[in-house]
């Protein structure tokens, strides 16, 4: 029991990992814990548009743990280029440390879920990655492009970066977003 | 698709609902969205101590939605007495409004999960309620009783209020907490 308590108090620190996007209702920047919660809800709401036969419960569990490595590394915006391998190695070391606080029977499956998300090969992981890429786009569309403008991100760069993974995991969502992103360009929601 | 987007942007507001307990790593008060995320992880970590045959995926989905009514009503501390029926009616109206943003095929099951948690009758709901009651206790134990001291909550009141639901849902967790709560009383973590 103490191992479980140590683990859950350690992951509390994900609430203090700040992302680049602000909440709709306040000027506070979003943190990675509440982001993970929202992704789990978005995934389950998208069920009618998810690939047939997908195990949605595994998607949800994957999304709940996919950012835990950021406790040691911090959030990296999806648009940063370079240094990718080093950051991935650091995140892997972090999740090994953190899931290693649990007994192997519990920590092992969580590490496997994290790895599955990161590898993005199974239908569940491809869908989960689509959801992870789509949520900040939805918030930016509702937010006059706040994080795109603050970070100098162009329409072209967003489409190039998030289009392929969202289309691969949830084509109906990408068809929706593509139209909204074009409208957002007209409204000058982008930073470059 | 627009209905799903409207829903996920509406629930973003749960990130702005403030609870009475602070994060371990900062002075910021916790919000109900990141709290919901942490409960889902605590539940799944407690699997070896959960009742046999429990559907953990339903527990996780229940915990992800159990606080959504607070978007309209705000968080009510577990120790507030009185006005319970009025608050429950207001929360029910809130979740009907919010889950009603989704198509009935998606919103209906979410409302049923919220109701199941609130009724606290099924094994999954009894376990989920235990997890919900235990998490602030774990944070307070790690936090020198911050929210107990700030709100004048006594050891006796904590034990009376959270003991029965935690013991009903996860006896091993209550055995652990009972000892820690007695130690915390010695260390003057309580407010009255």
PDB file of C-alpha atoms in Angstrom, chain B residues 41-192:
ATOM      1  CA  UNK B  41      -4.779   6.673 -11.645  1.00  0.00           C
ATOM      2  CA  UNK B  42      -5.250   5.929  -7.950  1.00  0.00           C
ATOM      3  CA  UNK B  43      -8.132   3.569  -8.709  1.00  0.00           C
ATOM      4  CA  UNK B  44      -6.151   1.631 -11.276  1.00  0.00           C
ATOM      5  CA  UNK B  45      -3.084   1.475  -8.988  1.00  0.00           C
ATOM      6  CA  UNK B  46      -5.271   0.063  -6.216  1.00  0.00           C
ATOM      7  CA  UNK B  47      -6.395  -2.847  -8.429  1.00  0.00           C
ATOM      8  CA  UNK B  48      -4.709  -5.508  -6.217  1.00  0.00           C
ATOM      9  CA  UNK B  49      -6.767  -4.217  -3.266  1.00  0.00           C
ATOM     10  CA  UNK B  50     -10.052  -3.727  -5.118  1.00  0.00           C
ATOM     11  CA  UNK B  51     -12.996  -6.106  -4.666  1.00  0.00           C
ATOM     12  CA  UNK B  52     -12.692  -9.218  -6.829  1.00  0.00           C
ATOM     13  CA  UNK B  53     -14.454  -9.045 -10.170  1.00  0.00           C
ATOM     14  CA  UNK B  54     -14.771  -5.274 -10.241  1.00  0.00           C
ATOM     15  CA  UNK B  55     -14.872  -3.618 -13.688  1.00  0.00           C
ATOM     16  CA  UNK B  56     -11.960  -1.213 -13.287  1.00  0.00           C
ATOM     17  CA  UNK B  57     -12.528   0.427 -16.655  1.00  0.00           C
ATOM     18  CA  UNK B  58     -16.015   1.458 -15.568  1.00  0.00           C
ATOM     19  CA  UNK B  59     -14.553   2.794 -12.314  1.00  0.00           C
ATOM     20  CA  UNK B  60     -12.084   4.896 -14.314  1.00  0.00           C
ATOM     21  CA  UNK B  61     -14.783   6.278 -16.636  1.00  0.00           C
ATOM     22  CA  UNK B  62     -16.963   7.065 -13.612  1.00  0.00           C
ATOM     23  CA  UNK B  63     -14.190   8.988 -11.874  1.00  0.00           C
ATOM     24  CA  UNK B  64     -13.455  10.989 -15.025  1.00  0.00           C
ATOM     25  CA  UNK B  65     -17.008  12.379 -15.079  1.00  0.00           C
ATOM     26  CA  UNK B  66     -18.043  12.343 -11.408  1.00  0.00           C
ATOM     27  CA  UNK B  67     -17.278  16.043 -10.764  1.00  0.00           C
ATOM     28  CA  UNK B  68     -18.532  17.535 -14.026  1.00  0.00           C
ATOM     29  CA  UNK B  69     -21.647  18.963 -12.345  1.00  0.00           C
ATOM     30  CA  UNK B  70     -19.332  21.284 -10.425  1.00  0.00           C
ATOM     31  CA  UNK B  71     -18.917  23.322 -13.602  1.00  0.00           C
ATOM     32  CA  UNK B  72     -22.227  24.955 -12.651  1.00  0.00           C
ATOM     33  CA  UNK B  73     -22.188  24.512  -8.869  1.00  0.00           C
ATOM     34  CA  UNK B  74     -18.534  24.751  -7.808  1.00  0.00           C
ATOM     35  CA  UNK B  75     -16.782  22.292  -5.499  1.00  0.00           C
ATOM     36  CA  UNK B  76     -18.345  21.557  -2.132  1.00  0.00           C
ATOM     37  CA  UNK B  77     -15.946  20.333   0.489  1.00  0.00           C
ATOM     38  CA  UNK B  78     -16.804  16.871   1.817  1.00  0.00           C
ATOM     39  CA  UNK B  79     -17.163  18.306   5.313  1.00  0.00           C
ATOM     40  CA  UNK B  80     -19.795  20.912   4.645  1.00  0.00           C
ATOM     41  CA  UNK B  81     -23.025  19.967   6.441  1.00  0.00           C
ATOM     42  CA  UNK B  82     -26.530  20.772   5.251  1.00  0.00           C
ATOM     43  CA  UNK B  83     -27.968  21.920   1.941  1.00  0.00           C
ATOM     44  CA  UNK B  84     -27.069  18.540   0.481  1.00  0.00           C
ATOM     45  CA  UNK B  85     -30.293  17.910  -1.437  1.00  0.00           C
ATOM     46  CA  UNK B  86     -30.320  21.326  -3.055  1.00  0.00           C
ATOM     47  CA  UNK B  87     -26.710  20.905  -4.180  1.00  0.00           C
ATOM     48  CA  UNK B  88     -27.398  17.440  -5.569  1.00  0.00           C
ATOM     49  CA  UNK B  89     -30.382  18.742  -7.539  1.00  0.00           C
ATOM     50  CA  UNK B  90     -28.251  21.549  -8.937  1.00  0.00           C
ATOM     51  CA  UNK B  91     -25.484  19.134  -9.906  1.00  0.00           C
ATOM     52  CA  UNK B  92     -27.967  16.834 -11.617  1.00  0.00           C
ATOM     53  CA  UNK B  93     -29.353  19.747 -13.626  1.00  0.00           C
ATOM     54  CA  UNK B  94     -25.778  20.670 -14.552  1.00  0.00           C
ATOM     55  CA  UNK B  95     -24.767  17.228 -15.796  1.00  0.00           C
ATOM     56  CA  UNK B  96     -28.012  16.938 -17.747  1.00  0.00           C
ATOM     57  CA  UNK B  97     -27.197  20.215 -19.453  1.00  0.00           C
ATOM     58  CA  UNK B  98     -23.541  19.337 -20.124  1.00  0.00           C
ATOM     59  CA  UNK B  99     -23.907  15.689 -21.181  1.00  0.00           C
ATOM     60  CA  UNK B 100     -26.930  16.848 -23.181  1.00  0.00           C
ATOM     61  CA  UNK B 101     -24.534  18.704 -25.472  1.00  0.00           C
ATOM     62  CA  UNK B 102     -23.533  15.298 -26.855  1.00  0.00           C
ATOM     63  CA  UNK B 103     -25.705  13.047 -29.025  1.00  0.00           C
ATOM     64  CA  UNK B 104     -27.870  10.876 -26.744  1.00  0.00           C
ATOM     65  CA  UNK B 105     -25.895   7.763 -27.728  1.00  0.00           C
ATOM     66  CA  UNK B 106     -22.788   9.303 -26.103  1.00  0.00           C
ATOM     67  CA  UNK B 107     -24.270  11.595 -23.477  1.00  0.00           C
ATOM     68  CA  UNK B 108     -26.683   8.995 -22.080  1.00  0.00           C
ATOM     69  CA  UNK B 109     -23.968   6.584 -20.913  1.00  0.00           C
ATOM     70  CA  UNK B 110     -21.988   9.443 -19.338  1.00  0.00           C
ATOM     71  CA  UNK B 111     -25.052  10.595 -17.406  1.00  0.00           C
ATOM     72  CA  UNK B 112     -25.628   6.988 -16.294  1.00  0.00           C
ATOM     73  CA  UNK B 113     -22.025   6.786 -15.023  1.00  0.00           C
ATOM     74  CA  UNK B 114     -22.419  10.066 -13.125  1.00  0.00           C
ATOM     75  CA  UNK B 115     -25.655   8.783 -11.581  1.00  0.00           C
ATOM     76  CA  UNK B 116     -24.100   5.428 -10.696  1.00  0.00           C
ATOM     77  CA  UNK B 117     -21.274   7.175  -8.834  1.00  0.00           C
ATOM     78  CA  UNK B 118     -23.728   9.407  -7.042  1.00  0.00           C
ATOM     79  CA  UNK B 119     -25.999   6.519  -6.011  1.00  0.00           C
ATOM     80  CA  UNK B 120     -22.964   4.616  -4.658  1.00  0.00           C
ATOM     81  CA  UNK B 121     -24.712   1.233  -4.818  1.00  0.00           C
ATOM     82  CA  UNK B 122     -22.789  -0.886  -7.339  1.00  0.00           C
ATOM     83  CA  UNK B 123     -19.402  -2.399  -6.366  1.00  0.00           C
ATOM     84  CA  UNK B 124     -17.750  -0.119  -8.933  1.00  0.00           C
ATOM     85  CA  UNK B 125     -19.411   3.005  -7.524  1.00  0.00           C
ATOM     86  CA  UNK B 126     -18.643   2.038  -3.915  1.00  0.00           C
ATOM     87  CA  UNK B 127     -14.982   1.546  -4.841  1.00  0.00           C
ATOM     88  CA  UNK B 128     -14.905   4.788  -6.850  1.00  0.00           C
ATOM     89  CA  UNK B 129     -16.369   6.696  -3.907  1.00  0.00           C
ATOM     90  CA  UNK B 130     -13.697   5.222  -1.624  1.00  0.00           C
ATOM     91  CA  UNK B 131     -10.998   6.445  -4.007  1.00  0.00           C
ATOM     92  CA  UNK B 132     -12.578   9.911  -4.170  1.00  0.00           C
ATOM     93  CA  UNK B 133     -12.621  10.172  -0.375  1.00  0.00           C
ATOM     94  CA  UNK B 134      -9.113   8.789   0.077  1.00  0.00           C
ATOM     95  CA  UNK B 135      -7.191  11.065  -2.291  1.00  0.00           C
ATOM     96  CA  UNK B 136      -7.596  14.337  -0.326  1.00  0.00           C
ATOM     97  CA  UNK B 137      -6.677  12.421   2.834  1.00  0.00           C
ATOM     98  CA  UNK B 138      -3.462  11.229   1.184  1.00  0.00           C
ATOM     99  CA  UNK B 139      -2.664  14.762   0.043  1.00  0.00           C
ATOM    100  CA  UNK B 140      -3.372  16.194   3.489  1.00  0.00           C
ATOM    101  CA  UNK B 141      -1.176  13.568   5.123  1.00  0.00           C
ATOM    102  CA  UNK B 142       1.627  14.612   2.759  1.00  0.00           C
ATOM    103  CA  UNK B 143       0.839  18.282   3.330  1.00  0.00           C
ATOM    104  CA  UNK B 144       0.843  18.593   7.144  1.00  0.00           C
ATOM    105  CA  UNK B 145      -2.951  18.630   7.056  1.00  0.00           C
ATOM    106  CA  UNK B 146      -3.137  21.861   5.045  1.00  0.00           C
ATOM    107  CA  UNK B 147      -6.847  21.801   4.168  1.00  0.00           C
ATOM    108  CA  UNK B 148      -7.852  20.353   7.561  1.00  0.00           C
ATOM    109  CA  UNK B 149      -6.052  23.165   9.356  1.00  0.00           C
ATOM    110  CA  UNK B 150      -7.253  25.882   6.972  1.00  0.00           C
ATOM    111  CA  UNK B 151     -10.871  24.754   7.400  1.00  0.00           C
ATOM    112  CA  UNK B 152     -10.884  23.793  11.077  1.00  0.00           C
ATOM    113  CA  UNK B 153     -11.532  20.093  10.495  1.00  0.00           C
ATOM    114  CA  UNK B 154     -10.890  17.725  13.429  1.00  0.00           C
ATOM    115  CA  UNK B 155      -9.447  14.204  13.366  1.00  0.00           C
ATOM    116  CA  UNK B 156     -12.743  12.856  14.668  1.00  0.00           C
ATOM    117  CA  UNK B 157     -14.676  14.531  11.876  1.00  0.00           C
ATOM    118  CA  UNK B 158     -12.362  13.170   9.164  1.00  0.00           C
ATOM    119  CA  UNK B 159     -12.611   9.635  10.537  1.00  0.00           C
ATOM    120  CA  UNK B 160     -16.393   9.835  10.859  1.00  0.00           C
ATOM    121  CA  UNK B 161     -16.839  11.286   7.400  1.00  0.00           C
ATOM    122  CA  UNK B 162     -14.393   9.323   5.240  1.00  0.00           C
ATOM    123  CA  UNK B 163     -13.929   6.143   7.291  1.00  0.00           C
ATOM    124  CA  UNK B 164     -17.187   4.364   6.381  1.00  0.00           C
ATOM    125  CA  UNK B 165     -17.061   5.000   2.600  1.00  0.00           C
ATOM    126  CA  UNK B 166     -13.358   4.140   2.308  1.00  0.00           C
ATOM    127  CA  UNK B 167     -13.724   0.996   4.413  1.00  0.00           C
ATOM    128  CA  UNK B 168     -16.766  -0.067   2.354  1.00  0.00           C
ATOM    129  CA  UNK B 169     -14.950   0.310  -0.967  1.00  0.00           C
ATOM    130  CA  UNK B 170     -11.362  -0.607  -0.138  1.00  0.00           C
ATOM    131  CA  UNK B 171     -10.822  -2.066   3.347  1.00  0.00           C
ATOM    132  CA  UNK B 172      -7.041  -2.405   2.922  1.00  0.00           C
ATOM    133  CA  UNK B 173      -6.779   1.291   2.129  1.00  0.00           C
ATOM    134  CA  UNK B 174      -8.766   2.218   5.209  1.00  0.00           C
ATOM    135  CA  UNK B 175      -6.550   0.043   7.435  1.00  0.00           C
ATOM    136  CA  UNK B 176      -3.547   1.944   6.061  1.00  0.00           C
ATOM    137  CA  UNK B 177      -5.177   5.361   6.463  1.00  0.00           C
ATOM    138  CA  UNK B 178      -6.498   4.753   9.956  1.00  0.00           C
ATOM    139  CA  UNK B 179      -2.962   4.347  11.280  1.00  0.00           C
ATOM    140  CA  UNK B 180      -1.687   7.376   9.363  1.00  0.00           C
ATOM    141  CA  UNK B 181      -4.565   9.525  10.584  1.00  0.00           C
ATOM    142  CA  UNK B 182      -3.786   8.604  14.206  1.00  0.00           C
ATOM    143  CA  UNK B 183      -0.133   9.585  13.631  1.00  0.00           C
ATOM    144  CA  UNK B 184      -1.301  12.837  12.031  1.00  0.00           C
ATOM    145  CA  UNK B 185      -3.336  13.652  15.146  1.00  0.00           C
ATOM    146  CA  UNK B 186      -0.176  13.252  17.244  1.00  0.00           C
ATOM    147  CA  UNK B 187       1.590  15.636  14.885  1.00  0.00           C
ATOM    148  CA  UNK B 188      -1.256  18.192  15.123  1.00  0.00           C
ATOM    149  CA  UNK B 189      -2.257  18.125  11.459  1.00  0.00           C
ATOM    150  CA  UNK B 190      -5.891  18.901  12.352  1.00  0.00           C
ATOM    151  CA  UNK B 191      -7.658  22.191  12.717  1.00  0.00           C
ATOM    152  CA  UNK B 192      -9.845  21.636  15.741  1.00  0.00           C
TER     153      UNK B 192
END
